[in-house]
Short mmCIF file of C-alpha atoms and ligand atoms in Angstrom, two decimals:
data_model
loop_
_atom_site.label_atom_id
_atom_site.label_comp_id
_atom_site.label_asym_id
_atom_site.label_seq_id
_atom_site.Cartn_x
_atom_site.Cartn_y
_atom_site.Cartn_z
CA UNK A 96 88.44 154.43 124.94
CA UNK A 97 86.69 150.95 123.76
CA UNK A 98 86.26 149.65 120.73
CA UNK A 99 83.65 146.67 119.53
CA UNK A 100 84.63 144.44 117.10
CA UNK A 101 81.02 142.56 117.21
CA UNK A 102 80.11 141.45 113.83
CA UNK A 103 76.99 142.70 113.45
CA UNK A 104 74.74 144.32 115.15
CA UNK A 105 78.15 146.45 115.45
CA UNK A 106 79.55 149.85 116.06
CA UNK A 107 77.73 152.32 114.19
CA UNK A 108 80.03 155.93 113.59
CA UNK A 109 80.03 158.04 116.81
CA UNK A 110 78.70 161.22 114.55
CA UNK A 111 75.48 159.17 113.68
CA UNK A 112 75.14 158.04 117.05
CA UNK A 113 75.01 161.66 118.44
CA UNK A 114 72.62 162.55 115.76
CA UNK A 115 70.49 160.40 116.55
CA UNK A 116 70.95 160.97 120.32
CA UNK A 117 69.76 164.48 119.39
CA UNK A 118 66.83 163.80 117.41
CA UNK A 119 65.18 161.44 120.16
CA UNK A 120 63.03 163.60 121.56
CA UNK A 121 61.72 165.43 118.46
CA UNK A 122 63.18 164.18 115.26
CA UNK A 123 64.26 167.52 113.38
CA UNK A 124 63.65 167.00 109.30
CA UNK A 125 65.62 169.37 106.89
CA UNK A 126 65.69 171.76 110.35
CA UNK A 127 61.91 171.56 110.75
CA UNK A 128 61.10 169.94 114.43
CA UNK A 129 58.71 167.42 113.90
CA UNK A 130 56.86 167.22 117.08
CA UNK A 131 57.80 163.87 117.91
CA UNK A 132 60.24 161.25 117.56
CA UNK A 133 61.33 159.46 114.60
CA UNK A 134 59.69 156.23 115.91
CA UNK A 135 56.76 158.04 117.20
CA UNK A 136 55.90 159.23 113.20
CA UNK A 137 53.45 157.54 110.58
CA UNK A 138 55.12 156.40 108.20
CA UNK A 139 52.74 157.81 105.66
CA UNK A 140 53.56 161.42 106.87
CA UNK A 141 55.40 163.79 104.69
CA UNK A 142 58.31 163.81 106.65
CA UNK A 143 58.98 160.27 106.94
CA UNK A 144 58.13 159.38 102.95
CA UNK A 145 61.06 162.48 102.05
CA UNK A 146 63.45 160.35 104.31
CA UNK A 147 63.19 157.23 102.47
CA UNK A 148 63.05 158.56 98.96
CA UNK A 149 66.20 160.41 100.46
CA UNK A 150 67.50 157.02 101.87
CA UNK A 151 66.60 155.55 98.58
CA UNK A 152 68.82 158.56 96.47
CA UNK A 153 71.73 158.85 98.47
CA UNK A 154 72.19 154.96 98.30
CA UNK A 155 71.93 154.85 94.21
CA UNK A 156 74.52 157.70 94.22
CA UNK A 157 76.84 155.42 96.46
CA UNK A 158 76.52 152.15 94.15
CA UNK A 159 76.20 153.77 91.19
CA UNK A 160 72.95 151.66 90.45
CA UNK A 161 71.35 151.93 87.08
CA UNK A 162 68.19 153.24 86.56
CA UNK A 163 66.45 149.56 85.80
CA UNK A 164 66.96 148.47 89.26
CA UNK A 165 64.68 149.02 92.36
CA UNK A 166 66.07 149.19 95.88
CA UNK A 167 63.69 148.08 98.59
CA UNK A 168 63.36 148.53 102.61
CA UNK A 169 62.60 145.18 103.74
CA UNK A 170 61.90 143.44 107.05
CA UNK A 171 62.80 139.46 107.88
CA UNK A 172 67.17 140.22 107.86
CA UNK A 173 69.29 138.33 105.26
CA UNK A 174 67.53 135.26 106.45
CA UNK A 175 64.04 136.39 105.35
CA UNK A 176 66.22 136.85 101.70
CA UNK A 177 67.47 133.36 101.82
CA UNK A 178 63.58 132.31 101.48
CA UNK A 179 62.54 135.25 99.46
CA UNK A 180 64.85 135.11 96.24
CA UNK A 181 64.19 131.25 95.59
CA UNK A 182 60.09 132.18 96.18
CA UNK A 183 60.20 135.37 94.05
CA UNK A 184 63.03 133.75 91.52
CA UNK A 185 62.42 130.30 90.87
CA UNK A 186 59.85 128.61 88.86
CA UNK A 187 58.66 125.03 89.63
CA UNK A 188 60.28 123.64 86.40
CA UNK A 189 63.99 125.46 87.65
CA UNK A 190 66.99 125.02 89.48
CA UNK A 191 68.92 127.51 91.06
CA UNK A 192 72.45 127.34 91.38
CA UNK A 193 74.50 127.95 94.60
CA UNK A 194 78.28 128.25 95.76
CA UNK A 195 78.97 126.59 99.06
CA UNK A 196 81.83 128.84 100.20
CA UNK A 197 81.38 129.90 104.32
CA UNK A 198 78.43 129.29 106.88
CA UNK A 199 76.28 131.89 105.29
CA UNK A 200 75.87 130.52 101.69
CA UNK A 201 75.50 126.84 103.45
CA UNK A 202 72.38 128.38 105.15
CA UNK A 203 70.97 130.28 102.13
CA UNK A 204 71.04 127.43 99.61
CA UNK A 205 69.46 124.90 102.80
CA UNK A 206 66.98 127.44 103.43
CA UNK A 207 66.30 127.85 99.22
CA UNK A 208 65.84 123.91 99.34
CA UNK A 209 62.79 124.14 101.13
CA UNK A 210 60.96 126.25 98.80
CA UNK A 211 62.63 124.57 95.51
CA UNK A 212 65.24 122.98 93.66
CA UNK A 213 68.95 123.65 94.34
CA UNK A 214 72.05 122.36 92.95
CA UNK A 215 75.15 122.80 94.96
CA UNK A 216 77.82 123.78 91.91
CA UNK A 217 80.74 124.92 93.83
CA UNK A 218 82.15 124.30 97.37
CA UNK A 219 84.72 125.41 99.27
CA UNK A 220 86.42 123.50 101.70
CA UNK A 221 84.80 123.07 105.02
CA UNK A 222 85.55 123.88 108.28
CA UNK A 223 87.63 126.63 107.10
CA UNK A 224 87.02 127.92 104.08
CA UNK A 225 90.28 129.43 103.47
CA UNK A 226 90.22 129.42 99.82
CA UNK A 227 87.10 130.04 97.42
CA UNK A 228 86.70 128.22 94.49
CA UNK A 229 87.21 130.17 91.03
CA UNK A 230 84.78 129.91 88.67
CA UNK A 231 86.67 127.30 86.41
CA UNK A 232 87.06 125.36 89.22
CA UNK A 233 82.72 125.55 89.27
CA UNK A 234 80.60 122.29 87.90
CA UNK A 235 78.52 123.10 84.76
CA UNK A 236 75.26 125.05 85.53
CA UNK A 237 72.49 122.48 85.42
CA UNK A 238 69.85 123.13 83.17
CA UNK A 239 66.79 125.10 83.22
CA UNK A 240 68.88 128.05 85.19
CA UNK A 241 66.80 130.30 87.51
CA UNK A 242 70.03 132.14 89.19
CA UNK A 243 73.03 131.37 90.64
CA UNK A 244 73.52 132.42 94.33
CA UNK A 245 77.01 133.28 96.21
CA UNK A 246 77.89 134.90 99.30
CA UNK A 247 80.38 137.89 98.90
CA UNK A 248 81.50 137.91 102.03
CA UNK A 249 81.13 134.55 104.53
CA UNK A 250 81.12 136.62 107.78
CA UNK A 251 81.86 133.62 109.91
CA UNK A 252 84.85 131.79 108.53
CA UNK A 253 86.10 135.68 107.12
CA UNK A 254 86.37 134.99 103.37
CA UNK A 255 85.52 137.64 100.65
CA UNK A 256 85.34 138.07 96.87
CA UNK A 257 87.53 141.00 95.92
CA UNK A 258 86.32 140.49 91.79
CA UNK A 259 82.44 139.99 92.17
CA UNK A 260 82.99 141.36 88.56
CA UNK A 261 84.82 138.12 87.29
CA UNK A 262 82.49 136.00 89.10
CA UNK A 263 78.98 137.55 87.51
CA UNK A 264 81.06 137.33 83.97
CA UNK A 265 79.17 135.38 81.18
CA UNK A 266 76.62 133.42 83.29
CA UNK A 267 74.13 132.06 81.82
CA UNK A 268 71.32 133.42 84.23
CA UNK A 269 71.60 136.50 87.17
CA UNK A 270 73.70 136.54 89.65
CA UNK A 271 72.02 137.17 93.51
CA UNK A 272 74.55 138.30 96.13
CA UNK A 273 74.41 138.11 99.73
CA UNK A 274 76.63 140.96 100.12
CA UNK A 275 75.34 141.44 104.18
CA UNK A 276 78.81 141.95 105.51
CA UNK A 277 80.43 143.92 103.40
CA UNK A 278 77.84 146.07 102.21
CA UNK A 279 79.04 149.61 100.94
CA UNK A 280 82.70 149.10 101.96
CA UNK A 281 83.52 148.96 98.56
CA UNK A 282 82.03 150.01 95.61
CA UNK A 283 79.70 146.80 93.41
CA UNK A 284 79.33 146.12 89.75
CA UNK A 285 75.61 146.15 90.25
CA UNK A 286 74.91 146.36 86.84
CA UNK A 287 76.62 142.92 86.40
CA UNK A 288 73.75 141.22 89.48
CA UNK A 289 70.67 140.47 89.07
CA UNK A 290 69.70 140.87 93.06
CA UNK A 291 72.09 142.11 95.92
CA UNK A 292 70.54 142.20 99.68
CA UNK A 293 72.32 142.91 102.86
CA UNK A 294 70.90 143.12 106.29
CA UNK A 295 71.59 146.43 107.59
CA UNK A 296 73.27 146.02 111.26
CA UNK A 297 76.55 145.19 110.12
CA UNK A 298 78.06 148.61 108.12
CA UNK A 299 74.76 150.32 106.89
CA UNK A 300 72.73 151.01 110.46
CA UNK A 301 70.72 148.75 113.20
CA UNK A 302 69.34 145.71 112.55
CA UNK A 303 65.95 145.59 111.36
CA UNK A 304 66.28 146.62 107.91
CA UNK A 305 67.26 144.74 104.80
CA UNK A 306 68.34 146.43 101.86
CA UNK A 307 67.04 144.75 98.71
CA UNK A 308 68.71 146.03 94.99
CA UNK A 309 66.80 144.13 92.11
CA UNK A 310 66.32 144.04 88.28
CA UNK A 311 63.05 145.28 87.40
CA UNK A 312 62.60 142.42 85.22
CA UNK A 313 63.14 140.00 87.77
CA UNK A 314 59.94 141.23 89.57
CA UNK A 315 57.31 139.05 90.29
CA UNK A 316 59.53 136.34 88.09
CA UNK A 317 58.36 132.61 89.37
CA UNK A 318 55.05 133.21 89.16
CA UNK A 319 54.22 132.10 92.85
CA UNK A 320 52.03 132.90 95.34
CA UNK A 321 54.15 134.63 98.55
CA UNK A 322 53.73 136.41 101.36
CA UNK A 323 53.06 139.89 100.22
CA UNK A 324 55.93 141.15 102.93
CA UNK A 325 58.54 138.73 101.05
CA UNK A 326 56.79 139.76 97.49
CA UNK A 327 59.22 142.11 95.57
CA UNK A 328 56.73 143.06 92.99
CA UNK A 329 54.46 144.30 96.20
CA UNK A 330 57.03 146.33 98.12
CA UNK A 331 58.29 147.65 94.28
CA UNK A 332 55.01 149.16 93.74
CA UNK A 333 54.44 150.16 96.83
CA UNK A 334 58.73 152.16 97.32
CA UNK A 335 58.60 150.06 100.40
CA UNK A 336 55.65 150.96 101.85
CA UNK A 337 53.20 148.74 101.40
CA UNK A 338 52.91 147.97 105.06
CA UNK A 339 54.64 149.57 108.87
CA UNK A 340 58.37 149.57 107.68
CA UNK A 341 60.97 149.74 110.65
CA UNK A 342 60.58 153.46 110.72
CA UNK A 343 63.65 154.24 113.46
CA UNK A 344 66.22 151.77 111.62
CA UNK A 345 65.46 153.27 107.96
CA UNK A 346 65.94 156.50 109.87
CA UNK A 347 69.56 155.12 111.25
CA UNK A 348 70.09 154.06 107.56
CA UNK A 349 69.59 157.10 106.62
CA UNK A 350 72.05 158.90 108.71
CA UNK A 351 74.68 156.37 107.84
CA UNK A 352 74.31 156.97 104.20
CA UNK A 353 74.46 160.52 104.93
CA UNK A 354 77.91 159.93 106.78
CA UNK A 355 78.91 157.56 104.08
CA UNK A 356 78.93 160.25 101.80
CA UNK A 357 80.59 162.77 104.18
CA UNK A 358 83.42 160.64 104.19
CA UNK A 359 84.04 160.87 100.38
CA UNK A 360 81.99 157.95 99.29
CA UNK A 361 82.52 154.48 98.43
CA UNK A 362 86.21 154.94 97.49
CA UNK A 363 86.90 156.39 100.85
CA UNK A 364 85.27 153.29 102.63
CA UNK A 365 87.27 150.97 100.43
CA UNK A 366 90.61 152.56 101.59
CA UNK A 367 90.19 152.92 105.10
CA UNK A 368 89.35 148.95 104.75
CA UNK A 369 92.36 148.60 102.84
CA UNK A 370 94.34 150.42 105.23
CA UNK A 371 92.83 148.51 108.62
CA UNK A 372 92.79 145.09 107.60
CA UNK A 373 96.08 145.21 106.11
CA UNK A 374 97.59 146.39 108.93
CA UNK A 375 95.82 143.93 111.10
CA UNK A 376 96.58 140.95 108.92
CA UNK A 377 100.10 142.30 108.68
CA UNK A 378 100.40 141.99 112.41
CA UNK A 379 98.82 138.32 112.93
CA UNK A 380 101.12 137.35 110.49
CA UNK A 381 104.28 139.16 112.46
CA UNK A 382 102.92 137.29 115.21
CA UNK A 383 104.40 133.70 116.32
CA UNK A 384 101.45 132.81 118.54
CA UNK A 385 98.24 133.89 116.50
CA UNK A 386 97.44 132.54 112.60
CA UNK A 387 95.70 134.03 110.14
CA UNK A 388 94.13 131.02 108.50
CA UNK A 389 92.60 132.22 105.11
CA UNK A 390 94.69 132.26 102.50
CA UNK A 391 96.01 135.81 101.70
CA UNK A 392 94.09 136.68 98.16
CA UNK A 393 90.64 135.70 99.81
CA UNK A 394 91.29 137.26 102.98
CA UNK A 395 88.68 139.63 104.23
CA UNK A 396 88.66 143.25 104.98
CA UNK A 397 85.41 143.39 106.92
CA UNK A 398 85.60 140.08 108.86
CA UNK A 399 89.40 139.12 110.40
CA UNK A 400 89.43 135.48 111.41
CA UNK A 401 92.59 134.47 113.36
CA UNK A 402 93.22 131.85 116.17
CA UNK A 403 95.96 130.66 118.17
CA UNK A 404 95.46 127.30 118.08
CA UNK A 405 94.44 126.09 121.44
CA UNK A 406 90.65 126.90 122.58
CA UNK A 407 92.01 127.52 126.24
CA UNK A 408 94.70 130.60 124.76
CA UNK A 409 92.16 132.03 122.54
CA UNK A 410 89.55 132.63 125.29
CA UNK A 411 92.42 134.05 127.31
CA UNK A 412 93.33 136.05 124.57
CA UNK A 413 89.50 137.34 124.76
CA UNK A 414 89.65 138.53 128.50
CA UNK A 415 93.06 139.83 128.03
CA UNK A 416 91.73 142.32 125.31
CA UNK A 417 88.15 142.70 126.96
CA UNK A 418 89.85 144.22 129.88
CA UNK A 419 91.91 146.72 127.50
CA UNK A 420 88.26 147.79 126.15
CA UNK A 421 88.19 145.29 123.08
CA UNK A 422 84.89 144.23 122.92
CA UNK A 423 83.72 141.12 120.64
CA UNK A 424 86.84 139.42 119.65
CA UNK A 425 85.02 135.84 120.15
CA UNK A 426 84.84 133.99 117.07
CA UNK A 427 81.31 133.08 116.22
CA UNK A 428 80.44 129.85 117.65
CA UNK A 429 80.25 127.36 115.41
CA UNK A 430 83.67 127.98 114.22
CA UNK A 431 85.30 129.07 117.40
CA UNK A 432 88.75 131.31 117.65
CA UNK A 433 88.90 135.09 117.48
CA UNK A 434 87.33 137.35 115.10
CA UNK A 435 87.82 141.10 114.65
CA UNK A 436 85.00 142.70 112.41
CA UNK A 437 86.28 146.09 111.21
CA UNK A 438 83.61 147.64 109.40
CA UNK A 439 83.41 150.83 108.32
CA UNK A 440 82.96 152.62 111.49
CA UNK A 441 85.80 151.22 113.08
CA UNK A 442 88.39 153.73 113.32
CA UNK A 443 92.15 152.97 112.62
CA UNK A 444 92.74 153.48 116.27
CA UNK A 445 90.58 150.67 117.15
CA UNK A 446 92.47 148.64 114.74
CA UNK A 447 96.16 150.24 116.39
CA UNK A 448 94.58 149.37 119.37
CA UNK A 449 94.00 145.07 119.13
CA UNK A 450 97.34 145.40 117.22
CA UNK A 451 98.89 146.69 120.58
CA UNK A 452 97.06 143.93 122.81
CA UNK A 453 97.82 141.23 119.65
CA UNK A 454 101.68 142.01 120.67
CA UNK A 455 100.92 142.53 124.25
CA UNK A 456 99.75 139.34 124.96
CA UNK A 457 102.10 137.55 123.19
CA UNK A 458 104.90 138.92 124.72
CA UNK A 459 103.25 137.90 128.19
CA UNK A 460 103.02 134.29 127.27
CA UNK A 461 106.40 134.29 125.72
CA UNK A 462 107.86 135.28 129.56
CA UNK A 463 105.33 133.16 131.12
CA UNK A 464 106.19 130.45 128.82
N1 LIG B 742 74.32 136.46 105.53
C1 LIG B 742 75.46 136.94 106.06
C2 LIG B 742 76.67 137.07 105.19
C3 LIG B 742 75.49 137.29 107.41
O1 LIG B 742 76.61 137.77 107.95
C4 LIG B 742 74.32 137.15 108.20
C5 LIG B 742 74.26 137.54 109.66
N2 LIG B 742 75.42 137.61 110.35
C6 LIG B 742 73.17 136.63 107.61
C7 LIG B 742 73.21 136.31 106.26
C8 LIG B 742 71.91 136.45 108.39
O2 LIG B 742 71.39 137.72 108.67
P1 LIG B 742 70.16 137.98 109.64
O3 LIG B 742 70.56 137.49 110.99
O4 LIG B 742 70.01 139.46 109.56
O5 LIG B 742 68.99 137.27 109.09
#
């Protein structure tokens, strides 16, 4: 048995995998055989425009998301989002305001500066981000307020907010969330955002796909002129197609929501998180050779950063559980270390089994001193 701990693309669940294995050849829709494969489909056909209003259902029954928000398909990854919400959000006369707390949110408010103007109101401490700043810890909003901007959880440096709620309380303009890696492993106050997107290849499908959830009345907002593909008031009117959407990873999207809800939902994903990273924490913790190094109450579930200490260990540490089957363990590189993402296809045996080779390994250095 293997087991990848990539963080993102990553492992999607076995069940969808074999579904889709059977559908290659001719993509069966509500049990009619379509002729063809998924990929092979317009996506102005019947078949394919039921799938996406399907895709579209199944994911506001997840998140609970109120009728006055639209959820889009979009292409371009979370990157294409860190450019799209200052060009669809911001006015010329506005700031936007955005916390520094991991790689990620450095990126999106850099990326935002291009197109507009930023203020930096909270920042955690770099290179490790071990902590995130609370919101009375933030600077005052400047003013003229477009949005404020956060990450949810910093894949990279394996941070997350466990009370988005508290965060999106009482601000003065909406909240936009990079929620990318955690995405549907918990349930979201999306009635307290403004904007959440996630790219798709982490715990909702392959990559190619962003998932877009928006205010209506934040459509079309600064006014600009945009590229139509980046435009949510275009893709809005259009339910996501306005142009060729990635027809075969809305499919795999699809099939994941579909196993979401097999599962028993967003409270079902939220355990199982619960119950793997704690164990896994628990563990590194145990350990005498390998740290944790974020502070426990901003730990993440998705996204478990540990390191040993000493470059040369931590890549042996790598080989040592690559040859056991564990797959992706490398931190990412500009941080360095280990990293285990557990998303929500991992299975608790994955997690039993990097606990085994955590132990392992450290009892081989301790007799090889
Ligand atoms: N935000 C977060 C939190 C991420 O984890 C990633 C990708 N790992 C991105 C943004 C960028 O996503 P993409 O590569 O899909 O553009």
């Amino acid at each position: 048995m293997t087991f990848n701990f990539s963080a993102g693309p990553a492992m999607l669940p076995p069940e969808v995998i074999e579904q889709i294995r059977a559908d290659l050849p001719e993509w069966h829709w509500r049990g009619v055989g379509q002729g063809a494969s998924v990929m092979e489909l317009s996506h102005r056909g019947r078949a394919f425009e039921e799938l996406i209003a399907e895709a579209e259902a199944d994911l506001r029954a997840l998140l609970a998301i109120p009728a006055n928000y639209r959820v889009l398909f979009m292409q371009g990854g979370a990157w294409g989002q860190f450019a799209a919400v200052p060009l669809n959000l911001l006015r010329e006369d506005e700031v936007a305001a955005y916390a520094v707390t991991g790689g990620w949110s450095e990126s999106a408010a850099k990326e935002a500066a291009r197109f507009g103007r930023i203020e930096i109101v909270a920042r955690g401490e770099a290179p490790g981000y071990t902590t995130i700043p609370p919101r009375s810890a933030w600077a005052a909003f400047p003013e003229r307020l477009a949005y404020v901007a956060l990450c949810s959880n910093e894949t990279v440096h394996g941070n997350e907010i466990h009370d988005l709620a508290a965060f999106a309380r009482d601000l003065p303009a909406p909240l936009v969330v990079d929620a990318s890696s955690h995405f549907l492993s918990r349930p979201m106050p999306v009635a307290e955002c403004g904007l959440i997107y996630a790219g798709a290849q982490k715990n909702v499908g392959p990559a190619g796909v962003t998932i877009v959830i928006v205010r209506e009345d934040l459509l079309g907002r600064s006014g600009r002129v945009i590229p139509s593909v980046l435009d949510y008031a275009v893709m809005a009117k259009a339910n996501s197609l306005f142009n060729t959407p990635p027809t075969f990873a809305i499919y795999a999207v699809a099939l994941t929501l579909q196993w979401i809800k097999r599962q028993g939902g967003l409270a079902a994903m939220e355990a199982r998180a619960i119950e793997r990273s704690q164990a896994l924490y628990a563990a590194i913790d145990r350990s005498r050779l390998f740290r944790a190094p974020v502070a426990p109450a901003f730990r993440s579930r998705m996204n478990v950063v540990f390191e040993t200490g000493d470059p040369a260990r931590d890549a042996a540490f790598v080989r040592f559980a690559e040859a056991r089957g564990l797959s992706g363990l490398k931190g990412h590189r500009s941080r360095g270390g280990l990293r285990a993402s557990i998303y929500n296809a991992m299975p608790m045996a994955g997690v039993e089994a990097l606990i085994a080779a955590i132990e392992a390994f450290e009892a081989g250095e301790a007799q090889h001193g």
